[in-house]
Coordinates of C-alpha atoms and ligand atoms in Angstrom, one line a residue:
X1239 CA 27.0 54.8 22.1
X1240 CA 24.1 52.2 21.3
X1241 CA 25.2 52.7 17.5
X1242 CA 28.4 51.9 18.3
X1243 CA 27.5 48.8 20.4
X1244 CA 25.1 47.7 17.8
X1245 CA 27.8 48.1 14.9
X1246 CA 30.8 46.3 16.9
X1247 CA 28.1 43.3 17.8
X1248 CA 27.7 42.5 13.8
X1249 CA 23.5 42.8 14.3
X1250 CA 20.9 42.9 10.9
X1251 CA 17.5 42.9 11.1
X1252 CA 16.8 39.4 12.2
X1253 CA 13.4 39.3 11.1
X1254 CA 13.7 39.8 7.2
X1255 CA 17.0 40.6 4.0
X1256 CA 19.3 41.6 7.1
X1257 CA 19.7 45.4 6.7
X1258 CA 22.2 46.4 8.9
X1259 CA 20.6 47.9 12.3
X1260 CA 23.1 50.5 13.0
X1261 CA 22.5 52.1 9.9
X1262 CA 18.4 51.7 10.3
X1263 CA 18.8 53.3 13.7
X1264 CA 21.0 56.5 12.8
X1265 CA 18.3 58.8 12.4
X1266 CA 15.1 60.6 13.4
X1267 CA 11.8 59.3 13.6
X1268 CA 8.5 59.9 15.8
X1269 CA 7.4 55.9 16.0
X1270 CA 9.7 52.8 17.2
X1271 CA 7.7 50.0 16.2
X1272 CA 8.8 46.6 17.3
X1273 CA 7.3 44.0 15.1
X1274 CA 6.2 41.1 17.3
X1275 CA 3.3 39.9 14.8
X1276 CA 4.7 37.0 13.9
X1277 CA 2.2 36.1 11.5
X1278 CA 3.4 33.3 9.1
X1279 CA 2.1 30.2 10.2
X1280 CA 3.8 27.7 12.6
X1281 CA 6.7 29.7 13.3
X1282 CA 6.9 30.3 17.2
X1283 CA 10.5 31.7 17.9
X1284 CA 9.4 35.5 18.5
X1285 CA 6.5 34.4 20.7
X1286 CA 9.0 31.8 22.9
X1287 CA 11.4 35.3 23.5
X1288 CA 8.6 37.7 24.2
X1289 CA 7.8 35.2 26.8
X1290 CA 11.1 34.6 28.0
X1291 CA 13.5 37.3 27.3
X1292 CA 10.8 40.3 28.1
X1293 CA 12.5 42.5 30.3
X1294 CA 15.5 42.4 27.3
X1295 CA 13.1 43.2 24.8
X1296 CA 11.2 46.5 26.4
X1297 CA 14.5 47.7 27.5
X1298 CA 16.3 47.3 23.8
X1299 CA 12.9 49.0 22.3
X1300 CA 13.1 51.8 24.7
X1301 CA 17.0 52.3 24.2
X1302 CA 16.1 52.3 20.4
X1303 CA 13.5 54.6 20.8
X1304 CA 15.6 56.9 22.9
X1305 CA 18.0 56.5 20.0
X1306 CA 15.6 57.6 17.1
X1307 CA 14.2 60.6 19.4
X1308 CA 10.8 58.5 19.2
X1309 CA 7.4 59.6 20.6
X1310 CA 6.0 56.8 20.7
X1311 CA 7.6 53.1 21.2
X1312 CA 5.3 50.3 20.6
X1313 CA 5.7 46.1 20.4
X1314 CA 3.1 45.1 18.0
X1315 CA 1.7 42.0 18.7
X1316 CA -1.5 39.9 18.2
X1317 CA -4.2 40.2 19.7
X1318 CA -4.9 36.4 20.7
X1319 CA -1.2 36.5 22.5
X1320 CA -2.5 36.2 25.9
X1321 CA 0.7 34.9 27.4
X1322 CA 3.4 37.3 25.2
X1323 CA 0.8 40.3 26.4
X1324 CA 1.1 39.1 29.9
X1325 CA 5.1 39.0 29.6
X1326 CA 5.9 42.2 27.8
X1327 CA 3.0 44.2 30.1
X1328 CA 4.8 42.9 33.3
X1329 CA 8.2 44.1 32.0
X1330 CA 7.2 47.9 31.3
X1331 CA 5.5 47.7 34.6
X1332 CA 8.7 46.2 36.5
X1333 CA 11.0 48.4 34.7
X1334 CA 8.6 51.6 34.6
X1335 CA 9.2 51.7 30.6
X1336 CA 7.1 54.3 28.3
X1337 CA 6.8 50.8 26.0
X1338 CA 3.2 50.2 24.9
X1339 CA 1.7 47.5 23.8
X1340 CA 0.0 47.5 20.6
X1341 CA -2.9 44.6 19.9
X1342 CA -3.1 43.7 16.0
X1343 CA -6.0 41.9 14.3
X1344 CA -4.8 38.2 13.5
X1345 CA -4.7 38.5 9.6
X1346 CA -2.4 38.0 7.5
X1347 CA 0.1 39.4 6.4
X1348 CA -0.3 42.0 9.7
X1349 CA 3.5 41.5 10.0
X1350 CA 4.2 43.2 7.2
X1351 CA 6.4 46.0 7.5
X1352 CA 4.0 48.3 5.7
X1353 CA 0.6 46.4 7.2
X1354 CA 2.4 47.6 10.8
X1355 CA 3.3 51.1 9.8
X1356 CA -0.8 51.4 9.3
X1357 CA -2.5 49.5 11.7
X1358 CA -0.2 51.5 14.4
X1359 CA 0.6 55.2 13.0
X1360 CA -2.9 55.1 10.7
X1361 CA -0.3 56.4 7.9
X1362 CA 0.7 54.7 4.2
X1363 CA 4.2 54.4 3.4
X1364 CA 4.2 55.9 -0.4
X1365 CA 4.6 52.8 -2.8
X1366 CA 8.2 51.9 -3.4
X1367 CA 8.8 53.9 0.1
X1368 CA 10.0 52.8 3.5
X1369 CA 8.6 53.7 6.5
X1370 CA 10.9 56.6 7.2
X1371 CA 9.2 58.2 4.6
X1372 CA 6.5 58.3 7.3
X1373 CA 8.4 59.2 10.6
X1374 CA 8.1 55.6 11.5
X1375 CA 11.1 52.8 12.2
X1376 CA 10.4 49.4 12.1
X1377 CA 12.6 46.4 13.9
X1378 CA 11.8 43.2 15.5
X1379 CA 11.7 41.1 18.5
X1380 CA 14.9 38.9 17.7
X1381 CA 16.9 42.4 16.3
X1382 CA 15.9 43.7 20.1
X1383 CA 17.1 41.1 21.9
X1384 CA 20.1 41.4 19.8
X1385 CA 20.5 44.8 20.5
X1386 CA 20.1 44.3 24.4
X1387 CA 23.1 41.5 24.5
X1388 CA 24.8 44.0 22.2
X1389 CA 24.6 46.0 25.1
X1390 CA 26.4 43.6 27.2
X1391 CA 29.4 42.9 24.8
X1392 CA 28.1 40.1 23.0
X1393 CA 28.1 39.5 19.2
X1394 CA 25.3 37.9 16.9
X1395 CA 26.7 34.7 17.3
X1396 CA 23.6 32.5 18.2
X1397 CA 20.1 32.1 16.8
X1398 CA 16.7 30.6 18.0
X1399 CA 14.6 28.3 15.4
X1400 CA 11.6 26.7 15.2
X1401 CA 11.5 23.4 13.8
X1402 CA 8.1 22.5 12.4
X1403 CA 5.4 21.2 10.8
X1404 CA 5.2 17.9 9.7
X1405 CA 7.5 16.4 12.3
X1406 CA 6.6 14.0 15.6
X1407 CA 7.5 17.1 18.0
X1408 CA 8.3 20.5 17.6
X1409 CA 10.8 22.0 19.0
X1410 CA 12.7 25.3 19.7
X1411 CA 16.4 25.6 19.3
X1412 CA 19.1 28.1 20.3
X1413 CA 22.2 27.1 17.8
X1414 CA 25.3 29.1 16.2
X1415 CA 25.5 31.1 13.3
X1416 CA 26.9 29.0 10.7
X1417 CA 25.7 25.3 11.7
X1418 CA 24.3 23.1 8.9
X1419 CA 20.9 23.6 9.1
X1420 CA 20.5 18.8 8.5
X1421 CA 22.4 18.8 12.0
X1422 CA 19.9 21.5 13.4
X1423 CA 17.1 19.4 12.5
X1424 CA 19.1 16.3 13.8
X1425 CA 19.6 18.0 17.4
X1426 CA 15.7 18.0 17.3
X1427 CA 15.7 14.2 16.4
X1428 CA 14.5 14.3 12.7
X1429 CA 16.6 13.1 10.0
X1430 CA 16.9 15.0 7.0
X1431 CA 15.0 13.2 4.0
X1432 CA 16.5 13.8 0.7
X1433 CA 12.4 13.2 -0.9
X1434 CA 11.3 15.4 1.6
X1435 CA 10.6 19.8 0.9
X1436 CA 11.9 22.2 3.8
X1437 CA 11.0 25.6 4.0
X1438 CA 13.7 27.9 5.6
X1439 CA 11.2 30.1 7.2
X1440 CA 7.3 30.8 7.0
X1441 CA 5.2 28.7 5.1
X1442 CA 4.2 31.9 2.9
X1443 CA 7.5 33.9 2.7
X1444 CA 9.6 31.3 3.0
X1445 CA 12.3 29.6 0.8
X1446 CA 11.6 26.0 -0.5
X1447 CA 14.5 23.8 -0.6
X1448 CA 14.5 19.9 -1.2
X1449 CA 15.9 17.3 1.3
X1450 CA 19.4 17.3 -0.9
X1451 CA 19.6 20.6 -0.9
X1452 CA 19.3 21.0 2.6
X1453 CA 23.0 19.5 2.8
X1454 CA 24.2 23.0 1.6
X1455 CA 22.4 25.5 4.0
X1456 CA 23.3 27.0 7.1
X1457 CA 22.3 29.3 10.0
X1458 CA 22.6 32.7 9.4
X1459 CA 21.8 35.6 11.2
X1460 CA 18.2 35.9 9.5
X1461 CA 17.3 32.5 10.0
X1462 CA 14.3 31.9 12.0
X1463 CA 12.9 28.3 11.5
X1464 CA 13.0 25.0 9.3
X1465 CA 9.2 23.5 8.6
X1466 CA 8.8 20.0 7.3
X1467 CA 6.3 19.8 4.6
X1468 CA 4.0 17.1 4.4
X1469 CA 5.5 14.4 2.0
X1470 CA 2.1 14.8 0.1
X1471 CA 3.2 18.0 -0.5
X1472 CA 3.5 20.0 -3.9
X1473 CA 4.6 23.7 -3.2
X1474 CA 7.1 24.6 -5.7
X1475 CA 6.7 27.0 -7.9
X1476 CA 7.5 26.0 -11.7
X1477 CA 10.1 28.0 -14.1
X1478 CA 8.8 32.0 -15.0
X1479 CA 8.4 30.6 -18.6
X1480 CA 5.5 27.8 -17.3
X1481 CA 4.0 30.3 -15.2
X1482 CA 3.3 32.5 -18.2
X1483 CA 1.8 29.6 -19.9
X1484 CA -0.3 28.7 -17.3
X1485 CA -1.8 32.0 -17.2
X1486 CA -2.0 32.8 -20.7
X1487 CA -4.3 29.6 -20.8
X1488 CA -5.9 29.4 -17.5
X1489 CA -6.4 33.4 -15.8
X1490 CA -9.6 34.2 -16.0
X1491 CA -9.4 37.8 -15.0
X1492 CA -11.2 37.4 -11.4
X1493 CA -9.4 39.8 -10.3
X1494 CA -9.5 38.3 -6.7
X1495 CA -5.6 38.7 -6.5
X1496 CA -5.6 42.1 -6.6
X1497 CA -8.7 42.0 -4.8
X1498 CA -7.0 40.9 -1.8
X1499 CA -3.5 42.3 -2.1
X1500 CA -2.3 44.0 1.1
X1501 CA -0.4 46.7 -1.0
X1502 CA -3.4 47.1 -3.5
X1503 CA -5.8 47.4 -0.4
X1504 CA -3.4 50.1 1.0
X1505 CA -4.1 52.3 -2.3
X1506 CA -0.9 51.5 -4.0
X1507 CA -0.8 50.7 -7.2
X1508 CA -0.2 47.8 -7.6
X1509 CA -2.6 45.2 -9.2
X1510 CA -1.3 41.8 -9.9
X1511 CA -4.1 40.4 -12.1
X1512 CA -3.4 43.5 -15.0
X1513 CA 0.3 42.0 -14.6
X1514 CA -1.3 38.9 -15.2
X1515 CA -3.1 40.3 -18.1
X1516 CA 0.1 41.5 -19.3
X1517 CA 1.8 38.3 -19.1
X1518 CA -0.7 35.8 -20.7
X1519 CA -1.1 38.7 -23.5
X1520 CA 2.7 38.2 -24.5
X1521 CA 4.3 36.3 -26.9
X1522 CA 5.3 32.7 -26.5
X1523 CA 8.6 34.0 -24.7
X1524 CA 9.1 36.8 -22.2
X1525 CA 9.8 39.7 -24.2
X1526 CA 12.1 42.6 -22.5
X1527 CA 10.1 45.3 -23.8
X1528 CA 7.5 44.3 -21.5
X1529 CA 9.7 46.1 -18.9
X1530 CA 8.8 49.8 -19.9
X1531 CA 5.2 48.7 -19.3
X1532 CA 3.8 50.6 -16.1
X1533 CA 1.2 47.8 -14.9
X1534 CA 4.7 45.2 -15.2
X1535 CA 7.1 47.9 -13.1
X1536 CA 4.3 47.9 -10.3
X1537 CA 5.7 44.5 -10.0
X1538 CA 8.1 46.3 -7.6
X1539 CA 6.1 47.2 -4.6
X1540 CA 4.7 43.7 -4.8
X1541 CA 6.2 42.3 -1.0
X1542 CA 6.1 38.7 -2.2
X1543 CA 3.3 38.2 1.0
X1544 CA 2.2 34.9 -1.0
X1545 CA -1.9 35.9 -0.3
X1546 CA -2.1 36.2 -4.5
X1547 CA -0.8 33.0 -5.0
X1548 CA -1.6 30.6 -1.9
X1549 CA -4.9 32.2 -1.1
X1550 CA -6.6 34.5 -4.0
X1551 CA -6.3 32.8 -7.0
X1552 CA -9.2 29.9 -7.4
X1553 CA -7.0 28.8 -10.7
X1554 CA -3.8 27.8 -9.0
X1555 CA -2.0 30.3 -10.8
X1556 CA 1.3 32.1 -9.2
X1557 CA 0.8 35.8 -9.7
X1558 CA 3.6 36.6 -6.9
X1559 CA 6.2 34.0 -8.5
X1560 CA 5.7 36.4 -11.4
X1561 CA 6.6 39.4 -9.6
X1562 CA 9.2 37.9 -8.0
X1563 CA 10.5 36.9 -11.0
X1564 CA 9.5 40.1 -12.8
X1565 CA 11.5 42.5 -9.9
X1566 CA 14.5 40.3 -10.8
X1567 CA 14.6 41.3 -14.5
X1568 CA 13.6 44.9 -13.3
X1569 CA 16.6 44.7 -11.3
X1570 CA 18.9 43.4 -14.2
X1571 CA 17.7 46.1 -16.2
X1572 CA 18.6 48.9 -14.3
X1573 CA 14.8 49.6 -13.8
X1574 CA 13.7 51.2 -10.2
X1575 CA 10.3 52.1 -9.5
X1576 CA 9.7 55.6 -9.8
X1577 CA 8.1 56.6 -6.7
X1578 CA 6.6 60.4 -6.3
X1579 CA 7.1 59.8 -2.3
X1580 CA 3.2 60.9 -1.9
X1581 CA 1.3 58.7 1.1
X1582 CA -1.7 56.9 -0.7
X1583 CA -5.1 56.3 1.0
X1584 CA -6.5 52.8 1.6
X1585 CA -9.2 51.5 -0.2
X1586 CA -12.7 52.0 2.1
X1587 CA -13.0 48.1 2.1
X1588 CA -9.7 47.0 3.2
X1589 CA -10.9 46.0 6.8
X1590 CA -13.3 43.5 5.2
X1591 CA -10.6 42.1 3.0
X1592 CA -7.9 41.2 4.7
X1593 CA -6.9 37.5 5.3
X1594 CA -7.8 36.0 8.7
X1595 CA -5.2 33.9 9.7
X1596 CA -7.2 30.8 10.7
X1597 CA -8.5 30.6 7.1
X1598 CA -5.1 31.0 5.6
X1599 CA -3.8 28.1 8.0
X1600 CA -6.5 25.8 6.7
X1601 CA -6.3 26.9 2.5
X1602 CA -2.4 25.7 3.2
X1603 CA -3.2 22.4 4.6
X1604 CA -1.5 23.2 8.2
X1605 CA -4.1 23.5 10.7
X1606 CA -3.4 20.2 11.7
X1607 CA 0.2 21.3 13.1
X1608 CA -1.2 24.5 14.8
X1609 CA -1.6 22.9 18.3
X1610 CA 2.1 22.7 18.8
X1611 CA 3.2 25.4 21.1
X1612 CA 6.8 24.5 22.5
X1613 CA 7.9 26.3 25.6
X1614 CA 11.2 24.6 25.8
X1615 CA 14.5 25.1 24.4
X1616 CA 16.9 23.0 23.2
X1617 CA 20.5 24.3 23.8
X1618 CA 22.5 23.0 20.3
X1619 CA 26.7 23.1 20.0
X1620 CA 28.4 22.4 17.1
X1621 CA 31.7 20.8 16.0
X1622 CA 31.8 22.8 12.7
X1623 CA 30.1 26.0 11.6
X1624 CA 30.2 27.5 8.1
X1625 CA 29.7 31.1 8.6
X1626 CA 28.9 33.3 5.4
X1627 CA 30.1 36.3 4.7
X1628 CA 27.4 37.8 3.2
X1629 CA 24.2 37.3 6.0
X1630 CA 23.2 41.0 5.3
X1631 CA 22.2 43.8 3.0
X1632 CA 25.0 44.8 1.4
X1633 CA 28.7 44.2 0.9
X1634 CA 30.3 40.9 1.7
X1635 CA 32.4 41.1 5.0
X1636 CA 36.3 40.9 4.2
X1637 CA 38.0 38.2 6.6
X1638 CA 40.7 39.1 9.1
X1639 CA 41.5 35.8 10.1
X1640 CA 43.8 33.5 8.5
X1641 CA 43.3 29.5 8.0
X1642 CA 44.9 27.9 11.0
X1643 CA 44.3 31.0 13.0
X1644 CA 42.4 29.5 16.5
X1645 CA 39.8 31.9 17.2
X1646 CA 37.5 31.5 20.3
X1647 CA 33.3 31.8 20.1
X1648 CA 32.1 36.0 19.4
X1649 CA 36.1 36.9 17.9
X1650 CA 35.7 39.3 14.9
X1651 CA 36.1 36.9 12.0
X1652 CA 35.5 39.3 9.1
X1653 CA 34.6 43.4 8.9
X1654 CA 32.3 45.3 6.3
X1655 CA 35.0 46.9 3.4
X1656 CA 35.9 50.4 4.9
X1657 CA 33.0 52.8 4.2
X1658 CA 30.7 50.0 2.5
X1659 CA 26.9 49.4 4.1
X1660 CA 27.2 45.8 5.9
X1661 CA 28.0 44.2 9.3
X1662 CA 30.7 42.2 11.3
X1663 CA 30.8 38.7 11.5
X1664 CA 32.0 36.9 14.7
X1665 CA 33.1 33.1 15.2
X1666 CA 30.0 31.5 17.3
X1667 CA 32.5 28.5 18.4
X1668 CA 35.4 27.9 19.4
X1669 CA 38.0 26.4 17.1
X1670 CA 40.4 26.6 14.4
X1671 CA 39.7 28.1 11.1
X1672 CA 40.1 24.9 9.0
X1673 CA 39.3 27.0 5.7
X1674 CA 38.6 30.2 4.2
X1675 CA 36.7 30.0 0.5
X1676 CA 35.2 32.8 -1.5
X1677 CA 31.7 33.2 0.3
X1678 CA 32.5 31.6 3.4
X1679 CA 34.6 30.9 6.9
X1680 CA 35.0 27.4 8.3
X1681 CA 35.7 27.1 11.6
X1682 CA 36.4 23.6 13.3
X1683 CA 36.1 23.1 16.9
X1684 CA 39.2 21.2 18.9
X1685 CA 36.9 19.1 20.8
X1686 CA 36.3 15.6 20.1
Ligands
SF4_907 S1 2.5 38.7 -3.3 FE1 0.5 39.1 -4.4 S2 -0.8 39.7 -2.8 FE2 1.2 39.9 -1.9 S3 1.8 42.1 -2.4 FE3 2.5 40.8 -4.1 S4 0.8 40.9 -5.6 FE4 0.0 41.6 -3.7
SF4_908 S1 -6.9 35.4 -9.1 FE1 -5.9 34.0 -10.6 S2 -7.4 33.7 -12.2 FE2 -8.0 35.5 -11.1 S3 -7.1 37.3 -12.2 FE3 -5.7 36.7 -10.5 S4 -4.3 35.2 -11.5 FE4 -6.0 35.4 -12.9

C-alpha cells in the first residue's frame, strides 16, 4: 500500500542522485535512518521542515520503518539543533511514535550516507557497498515529507529551497518542479548576475554554475538550494588535464587528503594522495592504461565530500575533481569496483580526525553568512515550468501528454518505460502544455 502510494506520487530521494524511493523501500532491513544532518554549510531547508512539518516527518519514518520491518527508526540530526530536537521530540510524544532521535557530532561530512550508517548502527558499509549491505536503509527529511503527502494523494510537485549566501536576505522558498531556477532567485528579490557563480546545492557537494548558465536550470525534484558566491570568489575547478599538471608539479605527498578522508577513516581503501601519486607520475596526457591500476579504481568509493580538496590539501590541489573525473572514465570503460562485500573496521583515530564543521565554514570563507536562520517561507507560483524528464536514477520518463493537451497542477505528465527503474512525473501548475522536446515538458499557465 505505501509502495504503491509512494510509486503513483513520482517521489526520489530528495536529498541526493534521486533514486527512486519505492524501489529503496521494497525490502528488509533492521535500521530506518532518516538523515536530518544537514551538514553542508548554509543550507537550511531540512532544518525549516523538521521544525515545521514534524508530526509529517515521524509519522512517514515510522510508516517506512513499518514498511522495511525495521527495528529501529531513527532521525539523525545534529547535536546543536535545539529547536529541530524540540519539534521532532514533541511529535513522537504527541503521536506515541517508536521514532528516536539520534544526536550526531557537528562534523563534516556526518550526512554522509555511509558517515550515518556508522555513527548510528556502529557498522561499515563494505567499500563500493550500500547500506543494505548492512541491514540499514537510509532516506531523508524532504523524501519523508514526500512520502507523508504521498499518503494523502499528492504528487512531488513542489520543492522547498534555500537561497543563500552572499545575498542581502536569505530566504526559504516553496516553488514547483520545473521553474527556472533565475525566477526562483527573483521571487527572493535578487537578480541573477551573469558575472556572478551559483551553486545548486551545498557549498561542498554542490554544482557550480555561472550567472549565464543559470538561464538554463530548473527545479527538480532533488533540488534543495541556490547559494550566491561571493563575487571575490574563485571556486571552479579547472579541466582534468590542468589538474594533473598541477599535481605533477606541486603534490608534495602530505598525505593529509587521505589523512582526513571520511571513507579512508572508515577503513576503506581508498587513499586519494597515492591517486595523486599516480597521476603526477603519468605522462604528459592521461593515459587509459592507468585504469587497470588498483590505487586509480579506488577512485570509485571516493563520495566526492569535497574535505580532500576544500579542506586537506595545504597546496590547493583538487584530489576529488580527480576522482570525479577518474569514476567518469571508469564508468566509460566498463570498469566497476570490485567489491568483496566484507565490512571494514575504522581506523582507531577517526574520532580525532574528522572535520568540525565550524572550521570547515571558516577554511571556505562563509562564516560570515552563518547567522542567517530564516523561519519564514515564501510561497512562489509560476507562469511556466520546464519539467525534466529525467529528475531520477534511471530511465527517462516517457510523456503521455500531448502539446496542446491542458493539464491541471499534480496530473501524470510522463511514466517510467514499462518495467524500467525510474519515477512519475506530474504537472506542478496548471496550464497548457505549450511544448514537448527531447528531455523536457513545457507547460504554460492560462493566467495572465
Ligand atoms: S572527496 Fe576526497 S576526502 Fe572525500 S571521499 Fe573523496 S577522496 Fe576522500
Ligand atoms: S594533500 Fe595535497 S599536496 Fe598533500 S598529498 Fe594530498 S594532494 Fe598532495
Amino acid at each position: 500500500m505505501l509502495l504503491t502510494h509512494v510509486f503513483n506520487a513520482g517521489i526520489v530521494g530528495c536529498g541526493g542522485a534521486g533514486f527512486p524511493t519505492h524501489v529503496k523501500l521494497n525490502c528488509q532491513a533492521e535500521y530506518m535512518i532518516i538523515n536530518g544532518a544537514e551538514c553542508e554549510p548554509l543550507l537550511n531547508t531540512d532544518k525549516y521542515l523538521m521544525r515545521h512539518f514534524a508530526g509529517e516527518i515521524v509519522s512517514a519514518a515510522e510508516k517506512c520503518g513499518d514498511q522495511v520491518g525495521a527495528k529501529h527508526v531513527v532521525i539523525a540530526i545534529k547535536d546543536y539543533y535545539e529547536a529541530e530536537n524540540a519539534a521532532l521530540s514533541e511529535a513522537i510524544r504527541t503521536l506515541g511514535s517508536r521514532v528516536e532521535i539520534f544526536l550526531l557530532h557537528n562534523y563534516y561530512p556526518a550526512g554522509d550516507e555511509q558517515m550515518i550508517v556508522y555513527e548510528v548502527t556502529g557498522r561499515v558499509v563494505p567499500p563500493g557497498g550500500i547500506p543494505i549491505a548492512v541491514g540499514t536503509v537510509v532516506s531523508n527529511i524532504a523524501t519523508m515529507l514526500a512520502v507523508s503527502e504521498a499518503m494523502d494523494g499528492q504528487p512531488l510537485i513542489h520543492k522547498y529551497m534555500t537561497i543563500g549566501g552572499d545575498v542581502p536576505e536569505a530566504a526559504l522558498l516553496r516553488v514547483p518542479v520545473g521553474m527556472p531556477l533565475a525566477e526562483c532567485l527573483a521571487a527572493a528579490g535578487i537578480a541573477c548576475e551573469p558575472g556572478r557563480q551559483y551553486i545548486l546545492g551545498g557549498p561542498m557537494m554542490g554544482r557550480y554554475v555561472y550567472g549565464a548558465d543559470l538561464a538554463k536550470e530548473v527545479v527538480t525534484k532533488t533540488t534543495s538550494g541556490i547559494l550566491v558566491l561571493p563575487e571575490s570568489a574563485e571556486w571552479s575547478m579547472p579541466a582534468l588535464q590542468q589538474m594533473i599538471n598541477r599535481a605533477r608539479s606541486a603534490c608534495i605527498q602530505c598525505h593529509y587528503c587521505t589523512d582526513l578522508c571520511p571513507r579512508h577513516l572508515l577503513g576503506h581503501p581508498l587513499r586519494p594522495h597515492m591517486i595523486m601519486r599516480r597521476m603526477a607520475m603519468s605522462g604528459p596526457a592521461f593515459a587509459d592504461e592507468l585504469l587497470q591500476d588498483p590505487e586509480i579504481q579506488n577512485a570509485a568509493i571516493c563520495c566526492e565530500c569535497g574535505v580532500c580538496e576544500r579542506f586537506a590539501c595545504p597546496m590547493g590541489l583538487a584530489p576529488r575533481s580527480i576522482n570525479s573525473a577518474l569514476k567518469k572514465k571508469l564508468g566509460a570503460a566498463g570498469i566497476r569496483y570490485q567489491s568483496d562485500g566484507q565490512s571494514t573496521e575504522p581506523l582507531p583515530f577517526r574520532n580525532y580526525r574528522t572535520v568540525p564543521a565550524p572550521s570547515l565554514t571558516a577554511r571556505l570563507g562563509l562564516a560570515k553568512y552563518m547567522s542567517a536562520h530564516p523561519d519564514t517561507c515564501i510561497e512562489v507560483s509560476a507562469s511556466e515550468v520546464q519539467i525534466l524528464l529525467k529528475q531520477h536514477v534511471g530511465a527517462p520518463a516517457k510523456p503521455c501528454v500531448s502539446e496542446g493537451d491542458r493539464v491541471s497542477e499534480g496530473q501524470l505528465v510522463a511514466a517510467p518505460p514499462e518495467g524500467a527503474l525510474g519515477a512519475n512525473i506530474h504537472s506542478s501548475i496548471d496550464g497548457v502544455v505549450d511544448r514537448i522536446e527531447a528531455d523536457r515538458i513545457i507547460i504554460r499557465s492560462e493566467v495572465a
